Amino acid sequence: MAPTMGNMTATTARRVLLAAPRGYCAGVDRAVIAVEKALEQYGAPIYVRKEIVHNKYVVQTLEKKGAIFVDETEEVPEGSIVIFSAHGVAPVVHEEARQRRLATIDATCPLVTKVHKEAVRFAKEDYDILLIGHEGHEEVIGTSGEAPDHITLVDGPGDVENVQLRDESKVVWLSQTTLSVDETMETVDALKERFPALISPPSDDICYATQNRQTAIKQVAAEADLVIVVGSKNSSNSVRLVEVALGAGAKTGHLVDFASEIDEAWLEGVTTVGVTSGASVPDVLVEGVLEWLAERGFGDVEVIQPMQESLTFSLPKELRRDLRAEAAAAVAEAAPAETL
Ligand code: 0CH
Ligand code: SF4
């Protein structure tokens, strides 16, 4: 049956499908606030080892407030304060910081720390550990550093054939927290083919935020001609969102840091644009993209939200301790003498 005029108008109208959950996860929120609070509490400069999270705008904004980002602990002047990024560090980095007499604030996401603990436990039990993740990524370097003699990196399904084990009967897989769920399952299936005794981690290593953002963008992508993911090029979870969108039916997909990077040509023949953002992306950047789209006739925005998120993490313990001490001192100073 031929569509009515009314239906035709509805199906050709320009619209945006905005995925939710998107943007900041609990671990990123905690890490960024940790740098901000440290700057307020101790004053600039505060050193941060590596990008606190993989987002250009976040790093630039914190730099303006007095954070100094360095690649290695040895670049931090002795006696200074250094914050470790959300991606986690190997134990050797803690040791280097001790040797330089640095005061450290560890902003490693608790869900990354959970994977570190799993690695330590399985190494103690003398398992071979197959860590699925991207070679060179900071999280993988940090986790591998917990048990370098027991951990072998497996960088995707294509890397399975290269794996060599000490003992095929005692082997477990773990993973980076920000991988594609589907691709990781492909890697695990291929590993199980080769090593039937392979056991799985006690709980998901790919975190709730990574999984939820992928689930939401899949739903959006199925109806989208173009998907725009806001995020930086070095952000693993953001890059994965583009791949997941393309795999779920989006005709095209692009990763942009800012609205100014969108190419007008991407909109040719497009009626539905899907929009999301990585876990390290503040929503102000998504708002910029939505404004850019609205100016080009894509002002109709529908939110697609398959699930809610409510998780939050408390600040790193070193910072909480000092903030508590300061609050207590302020109360003591404000209190009348007779009540002391
Ligand atoms: O996605 P990756 O791991 O590259 O990092 P990000 O973009 O900074 O997002 C936050 C994840 C931090 C560690 O899980
Ligand atoms: Fe933590 Fe997941 Fe966010 Fe990484 S993406 S910081 S593991 S909550």
Short mmCIF file of C-alpha atoms and ligand atoms in Angstrom, two decimals:
data_model
loop_
_atom_site.label_atom_id
_atom_site.label_comp_id
_atom_site.label_asym_id
_atom_site.label_seq_id
_atom_site.Cartn_x
_atom_site.Cartn_y
_atom_site.Cartn_z
CA MET A 1 0.00 0.00 0.00
CA ALA A 2 1.31 3.44 -0.93
CA PRO A 3 2.15 5.60 2.09
CA THR A 4 -0.14 8.55 2.83
CA MET A 5 1.25 12.08 2.61
CA GLY A 6 1.16 12.23 6.40
CA ASN A 7 3.33 9.13 6.73
CA MET A 8 5.72 10.38 4.06
CA THR A 9 6.25 13.60 5.97
CA ALA A 10 6.87 11.63 9.15
CA THR A 11 9.42 9.24 7.62
CA THR A 12 11.41 11.95 5.81
CA ALA A 13 11.47 14.44 8.69
CA ARG A 14 14.95 15.18 9.97
CA ARG A 15 15.51 13.99 13.48
CA VAL A 16 18.15 13.13 16.03
CA LEU A 17 18.10 9.98 18.16
CA LEU A 18 20.09 10.74 21.28
CA ALA A 19 21.43 7.69 23.10
CA ALA A 20 21.29 7.40 26.88
CA PRO A 21 23.16 6.45 28.95
CA ARG A 22 26.06 8.32 27.34
CA GLY A 23 28.97 10.43 28.56
CA TYR A 24 30.54 10.42 32.01
CA CYS A 25 30.57 7.15 33.93
CA ALA A 26 31.06 6.93 37.70
CA GLY A 27 34.82 6.31 37.41
CA VAL A 28 35.43 9.30 35.15
CA ASP A 29 33.29 11.61 37.26
CA ARG A 30 35.30 10.58 40.34
CA ALA A 31 38.67 11.03 38.61
CA VAL A 32 37.89 14.47 37.19
CA ILE A 33 36.46 15.69 40.51
CA ALA A 34 39.56 14.32 42.25
CA VAL A 35 41.80 16.62 40.16
CA GLU A 36 39.50 19.60 40.71
CA LYS A 37 39.30 19.01 44.47
CA ALA A 38 43.07 18.49 44.72
CA LEU A 39 43.64 21.83 42.97
CA GLU A 40 41.25 23.53 45.43
CA GLN A 41 42.66 21.74 48.46
CA TYR A 42 46.42 21.93 47.85
CA GLY A 43 46.68 24.65 45.17
CA ALA A 44 48.35 24.51 41.74
CA PRO A 45 50.35 22.92 40.37
CA ILE A 46 48.99 19.39 40.76
CA TYR A 47 50.74 16.80 38.62
CA VAL A 48 48.72 14.12 36.83
CA ARG A 49 50.43 11.05 35.41
CA LYS A 50 49.00 10.51 31.89
CA GLU A 51 45.68 12.03 30.83
CA ILE A 52 43.32 11.71 33.79
CA VAL A 53 40.77 10.44 31.26
CA HIS A 54 41.18 10.21 27.50
CA ASN A 55 39.43 13.42 26.55
CA LYS A 56 41.04 16.46 24.97
CA TYR A 57 38.55 18.99 26.38
CA VAL A 58 38.78 17.62 29.93
CA VAL A 59 42.58 17.71 29.84
CA GLN A 60 42.66 21.26 28.38
CA THR A 61 40.16 22.50 30.98
CA LEU A 62 42.11 21.02 33.90
CA GLU A 63 45.38 22.40 32.49
CA LYS A 64 43.86 25.87 32.56
CA LYS A 65 43.04 25.34 36.25
CA GLY A 66 46.65 24.40 37.07
CA ALA A 67 47.00 20.66 36.46
CA ILE A 68 50.25 19.57 34.79
CA PHE A 69 50.00 16.35 32.80
CA VAL A 70 53.16 14.25 32.55
CA ASP A 71 53.93 10.92 30.92
CA GLU A 72 56.13 9.45 33.62
CA THR A 73 56.56 9.78 37.36
CA GLU A 74 60.20 10.86 36.90
CA GLU A 75 58.96 14.13 35.37
CA VAL A 76 57.28 15.10 38.65
CA PRO A 77 59.48 17.23 40.96
CA GLU A 78 60.41 15.43 44.20
CA GLY A 79 58.00 16.05 47.04
CA SER A 80 55.08 17.13 44.79
CA ILE A 81 51.57 15.74 44.55
CA VAL A 82 50.79 13.37 41.68
CA ILE A 83 47.43 11.91 40.68
CA PHE A 84 47.25 8.56 38.88
CA SER A 85 44.71 8.41 36.05
CA ALA A 86 41.41 6.50 35.96
CA HIS A 87 43.02 3.78 33.80
CA GLY A 88 45.19 2.48 36.65
CA VAL A 89 48.93 1.96 37.09
CA ALA A 90 51.24 -1.00 37.59
CA PRO A 91 52.68 -1.54 41.11
CA VAL A 92 56.09 -0.41 39.84
CA VAL A 93 54.66 3.09 39.31
CA HIS A 94 53.60 3.27 42.99
CA GLU A 95 57.15 2.24 43.86
CA GLU A 96 58.71 4.94 41.62
CA ALA A 97 56.48 7.54 43.29
CA ARG A 98 57.61 6.37 46.75
CA GLN A 99 61.23 6.68 45.73
CA ARG A 100 60.68 10.26 44.55
CA ARG A 101 58.85 11.05 47.84
CA LEU A 102 55.71 12.01 45.92
CA ALA A 103 52.34 12.33 47.62
CA THR A 104 50.02 10.24 45.47
CA ILE A 105 46.28 10.34 44.87
CA ASP A 106 45.12 7.22 43.09
CA ALA A 107 42.17 7.99 40.80
CA THR A 108 42.13 4.48 39.31
CA CYS A 109 38.50 3.51 38.75
CA PRO A 110 37.41 0.94 41.37
CA LEU A 111 36.21 -1.27 38.51
CA VAL A 112 39.73 -1.29 37.04
CA THR A 113 41.14 -2.04 40.50
CA LYS A 114 38.76 -5.01 40.63
CA VAL A 115 40.44 -6.44 37.51
CA HIS A 116 43.90 -5.81 39.04
CA LYS A 117 42.83 -7.80 42.11
CA GLU A 118 41.56 -10.66 39.95
CA ALA A 119 44.92 -10.73 38.15
CA VAL A 120 46.82 -10.86 41.45
CA ARG A 121 44.59 -13.64 42.81
CA PHE A 122 44.82 -15.86 39.71
CA ALA A 123 48.58 -15.29 39.48
CA LYS A 124 48.94 -16.38 43.12
CA GLU A 125 47.09 -19.58 42.23
CA ASP A 126 49.56 -19.95 39.35
CA TYR A 127 47.05 -19.63 36.49
CA ASP A 128 48.07 -18.49 33.04
CA ILE A 129 46.04 -15.29 32.55
CA LEU A 130 44.92 -14.27 29.07
CA LEU A 131 44.23 -10.54 29.22
CA ILE A 132 42.02 -9.48 26.31
CA GLY A 133 42.78 -5.86 25.48
CA HIS A 134 44.46 -3.40 23.18
CA GLU A 135 48.23 -3.45 23.06
CA GLY A 136 49.79 -0.26 24.41
CA HIS A 137 46.62 0.94 26.16
CA GLU A 138 47.38 2.35 29.63
CA GLU A 139 44.84 0.14 31.37
CA VAL A 140 46.36 -2.98 29.86
CA ILE A 141 49.88 -1.86 30.82
CA GLY A 142 48.70 -1.27 34.40
CA THR A 143 46.87 -4.58 34.75
CA SER A 144 49.71 -6.56 33.12
CA GLY A 145 52.13 -5.01 35.58
CA GLU A 146 50.34 -6.76 38.47
CA ALA A 147 51.57 -10.17 37.31
CA PRO A 148 53.82 -9.83 34.26
CA ASP A 149 55.03 -13.44 34.47
CA HIS A 150 51.50 -14.83 34.36
CA ILE A 151 49.72 -12.48 31.94
CA THR A 152 49.63 -12.79 28.13
CA LEU A 153 47.90 -10.07 26.13
CA VAL A 154 45.36 -11.16 23.52
CA ASP A 155 44.57 -8.25 21.20
CA GLY A 156 41.36 -9.42 19.53
CA PRO A 157 40.23 -12.62 17.76
CA GLY A 158 43.07 -12.39 15.23
CA ASP A 159 45.65 -12.68 18.00
CA VAL A 160 44.35 -15.99 19.41
CA GLU A 161 46.52 -18.15 17.16
CA ASN A 162 49.67 -16.51 18.60
CA VAL A 163 48.94 -17.43 22.22
CA GLN A 164 51.45 -19.71 23.96
CA LEU A 165 50.65 -21.13 27.41
CA ARG A 166 52.75 -22.78 30.10
CA ASP A 167 49.91 -25.09 31.16
CA GLU A 168 46.74 -25.41 29.03
CA SER A 169 44.80 -27.01 31.89
CA LYS A 170 44.99 -23.95 34.16
CA VAL A 171 44.05 -20.82 32.29
CA VAL A 172 41.65 -17.91 32.85
CA TRP A 173 40.73 -14.89 30.73
CA LEU A 174 40.33 -11.34 31.99
CA SER A 175 39.79 -8.15 29.98
CA GLN A 176 40.19 -4.44 29.66
CA THR A 177 37.06 -2.65 30.93
CA THR A 178 36.32 -0.66 27.78
CA LEU A 179 36.19 -3.23 24.97
CA SER A 180 33.46 -4.10 22.50
CA VAL A 181 31.33 -6.73 24.23
CA ASP A 182 30.62 -8.59 20.97
CA GLU A 183 34.22 -8.62 19.77
CA THR A 184 35.42 -9.79 23.18
CA MET A 185 32.97 -12.69 23.07
CA GLU A 186 34.37 -13.62 19.63
CA THR A 187 37.86 -13.63 21.12
CA VAL A 188 36.71 -15.75 24.05
CA ASP A 189 35.00 -18.25 21.72
CA ALA A 190 38.18 -18.57 19.66
CA LEU A 191 40.24 -18.99 22.83
CA LYS A 192 37.87 -21.70 24.11
CA GLU A 193 38.25 -23.55 20.81
CA ARG A 194 42.01 -23.65 21.36
CA PHE A 195 41.97 -24.08 25.14
CA PRO A 196 38.85 -25.99 26.27
CA ALA A 197 39.84 -25.71 29.94
CA LEU A 198 39.74 -21.88 29.79
CA ILE A 199 37.73 -20.41 32.66
CA SER A 200 35.93 -17.05 32.76
CA PRO A 201 36.40 -14.19 35.25
CA PRO A 202 34.16 -14.34 38.34
CA SER A 203 32.22 -11.26 37.10
CA ASP A 204 32.17 -9.04 33.99
CA ASP A 205 35.40 -7.10 33.45
CA ILE A 206 33.86 -4.98 30.69
CA CYS A 207 32.20 -2.48 32.99
CA TYR A 208 28.54 -1.51 33.29
CA ALA A 209 29.15 1.88 31.62
CA THR A 210 30.86 0.40 28.56
CA GLN A 211 28.11 -2.20 28.20
CA ASN A 212 25.24 0.27 28.66
CA ARG A 213 26.62 2.78 26.14
CA GLN A 214 27.00 -0.01 23.58
CA THR A 215 23.47 -1.33 24.19
CA ALA A 216 21.99 2.17 23.79
CA ILE A 217 23.89 3.02 20.59
CA LYS A 218 22.93 -0.33 19.04
CA GLN A 219 19.27 0.59 19.45
CA VAL A 220 19.87 4.04 17.95
CA ALA A 221 22.10 2.79 15.13
CA ALA A 222 19.48 0.39 13.81
CA GLU A 223 17.49 3.46 12.67
CA ALA A 224 20.29 5.92 11.90
CA ASP A 225 21.74 7.00 8.57
CA LEU A 226 24.65 8.66 10.37
CA VAL A 227 25.97 8.19 13.92
CA ILE A 228 28.10 10.87 15.53
CA VAL A 229 30.05 9.74 18.59
CA VAL A 230 31.58 12.50 20.68
CA GLY A 231 34.93 11.43 22.10
CA SER A 232 38.69 11.61 21.61
CA LYS A 233 40.66 9.41 19.24
CA ASN A 234 42.64 7.80 22.08
CA SER A 235 39.49 6.90 24.03
CA SER A 236 39.04 3.16 23.63
CA ASN A 237 35.39 3.08 24.70
CA SER A 238 34.51 6.00 22.39
CA VAL A 239 36.21 4.38 19.37
CA ARG A 240 34.32 1.15 20.17
CA LEU A 241 30.99 3.05 20.06
CA VAL A 242 31.59 3.96 16.39
CA GLU A 243 32.43 0.32 15.57
CA VAL A 244 29.40 -0.96 17.48
CA ALA A 245 27.12 1.56 15.72
CA LEU A 246 28.38 0.48 12.28
CA GLY A 247 27.96 -3.18 13.25
CA ALA A 248 24.39 -2.51 14.39
CA GLY A 249 23.23 -0.96 11.12
CA ALA A 250 24.28 2.69 11.06
CA LYS A 251 25.08 3.60 7.45
CA THR A 252 28.01 5.82 8.48
CA GLY A 253 29.66 6.73 11.77
CA HIS A 254 32.22 9.30 12.89
CA LEU A 255 34.09 10.20 16.06
CA VAL A 256 34.49 13.91 16.83
CA ASP A 257 35.98 15.80 19.76
CA PHE A 258 33.97 18.95 19.02
CA ALA A 259 31.01 20.03 16.85
CA SER A 260 33.45 22.05 14.74
CA GLU A 261 34.90 18.77 13.41
CA ILE A 262 31.61 17.69 11.81
CA ASP A 263 31.68 17.83 8.03
CA GLU A 264 28.53 19.25 6.39
CA ALA A 265 28.92 16.60 3.65
CA TRP A 266 28.10 13.86 6.20
CA LEU A 267 24.49 15.11 6.23
CA GLU A 268 23.87 14.56 2.51
CA GLY A 269 20.81 12.31 2.09
CA VAL A 270 20.55 11.84 5.87
CA THR A 271 17.26 12.04 7.73
CA THR A 272 18.11 10.34 11.04
CA VAL A 273 21.28 11.17 12.97
CA GLY A 274 22.24 9.12 16.01
CA VAL A 275 24.28 10.86 18.70
CA THR A 276 26.16 9.48 21.69
CA SER A 277 29.37 10.09 23.61
CA GLY A 278 32.10 8.07 25.31
CA ALA A 279 32.45 7.59 29.05
CA SER A 280 35.10 10.33 29.29
CA VAL A 281 33.04 13.03 27.56
CA PRO A 282 31.33 15.92 29.38
CA ASP A 283 27.79 16.53 28.14
CA VAL A 284 28.55 20.15 27.22
CA LEU A 285 30.30 18.75 24.11
CA VAL A 286 27.20 16.77 23.13
CA GLU A 287 25.12 19.92 23.60
CA GLY A 288 27.45 21.64 21.11
CA VAL A 289 26.81 18.87 18.58
CA LEU A 290 23.03 19.05 19.10
CA GLU A 291 23.11 22.84 18.56
CA TRP A 292 25.15 22.37 15.37
CA LEU A 293 22.60 19.84 14.10
CA ALA A 294 19.61 22.01 15.09
CA GLU A 295 21.03 24.88 13.04
CA ARG A 296 20.89 22.53 10.03
CA GLY A 297 17.29 21.39 10.46
CA PHE A 298 17.87 18.56 12.94
CA GLY A 299 16.14 20.20 15.89
CA ASP A 300 13.82 17.30 16.67
CA VAL A 301 15.59 15.23 19.34
CA GLU A 302 14.28 11.94 20.73
CA VAL A 303 16.11 10.28 23.63
CA ILE A 304 16.54 6.51 23.35
CA GLN A 305 17.26 5.15 26.83
CA PRO A 306 17.15 1.37 27.24
CA MET A 307 18.36 1.55 30.88
CA GLN A 308 19.06 3.92 33.77
CA GLU A 309 22.35 4.39 35.59
CA SER A 310 22.78 5.52 39.18
CA LEU A 311 26.22 4.27 40.28
CA THR A 312 28.58 6.75 41.97
CA PHE A 313 31.97 6.25 43.64
CA SER A 314 33.41 8.10 46.61
CA LEU A 315 36.56 10.16 46.03
CA PRO A 316 40.03 8.55 46.36
CA LYS A 317 40.77 7.84 50.02
CA GLU A 318 43.85 10.13 50.27
CA LEU A 319 41.72 13.08 49.19
CA ARG A 320 38.78 12.18 51.43
CA ARG A 321 41.13 12.02 54.43
CA ASP A 322 42.48 15.53 53.77
CA LEU A 323 39.07 17.00 52.96
CA ARG A 324 37.71 15.55 56.23
CA ALA A 325 40.65 16.94 58.20
CA GLU A 326 40.14 20.37 56.66
CA ALA A 327 36.40 20.30 57.37
CA ALA A 328 37.10 19.32 61.00
CA ALA A 329 39.63 22.16 61.36
CA ALA A 330 37.13 24.65 59.94
CA VAL A 331 34.46 23.50 62.40
CA ALA A 332 36.90 23.77 65.33
CA GLU A 333 37.89 27.29 64.27
CA ALA A 334 34.28 28.42 63.88
CA ALA A 335 33.08 26.92 67.18
CA PRO A 336 32.90 29.17 70.29
CA ALA A 337 35.75 28.43 72.78
CA GLU A 338 33.48 27.08 75.58
CA THR A 339 32.14 24.31 73.34
CA LEU A 340 35.66 23.01 72.57
O1 0CH B 1 38.11 4.16 26.99
P1 0CH B 1 39.45 4.36 27.54
O2 0CH B 1 39.89 3.23 28.41
O3 0CH B 1 40.50 4.66 26.50
O4 0CH B 1 39.44 5.60 28.53
P2 0CH B 1 38.59 6.91 28.66
O5 0CH B 1 38.14 7.45 27.36
O6 0CH B 1 39.40 7.84 29.50
O7 0CH B 1 37.28 6.50 29.45
C1 0CH B 1 37.29 6.19 30.80
C2 0CH B 1 37.74 4.81 31.09
C3 0CH B 1 38.78 4.79 32.16
C4 0CH B 1 39.26 3.42 32.57
O8 0CH B 1 38.34 2.43 32.44
FE1 SF4 B 2 35.32 2.77 35.50
FE2 SF4 B 2 33.98 1.72 33.46
FE3 SF4 B 2 34.23 4.32 33.68
FE4 SF4 B 2 36.34 2.84 33.09
S1 SF4 B 2 34.54 3.15 31.83
S2 SF4 B 2 36.27 4.54 34.52
S3 SF4 B 2 35.92 0.99 34.32
S4 SF4 B 2 33.14 2.96 35.14
#
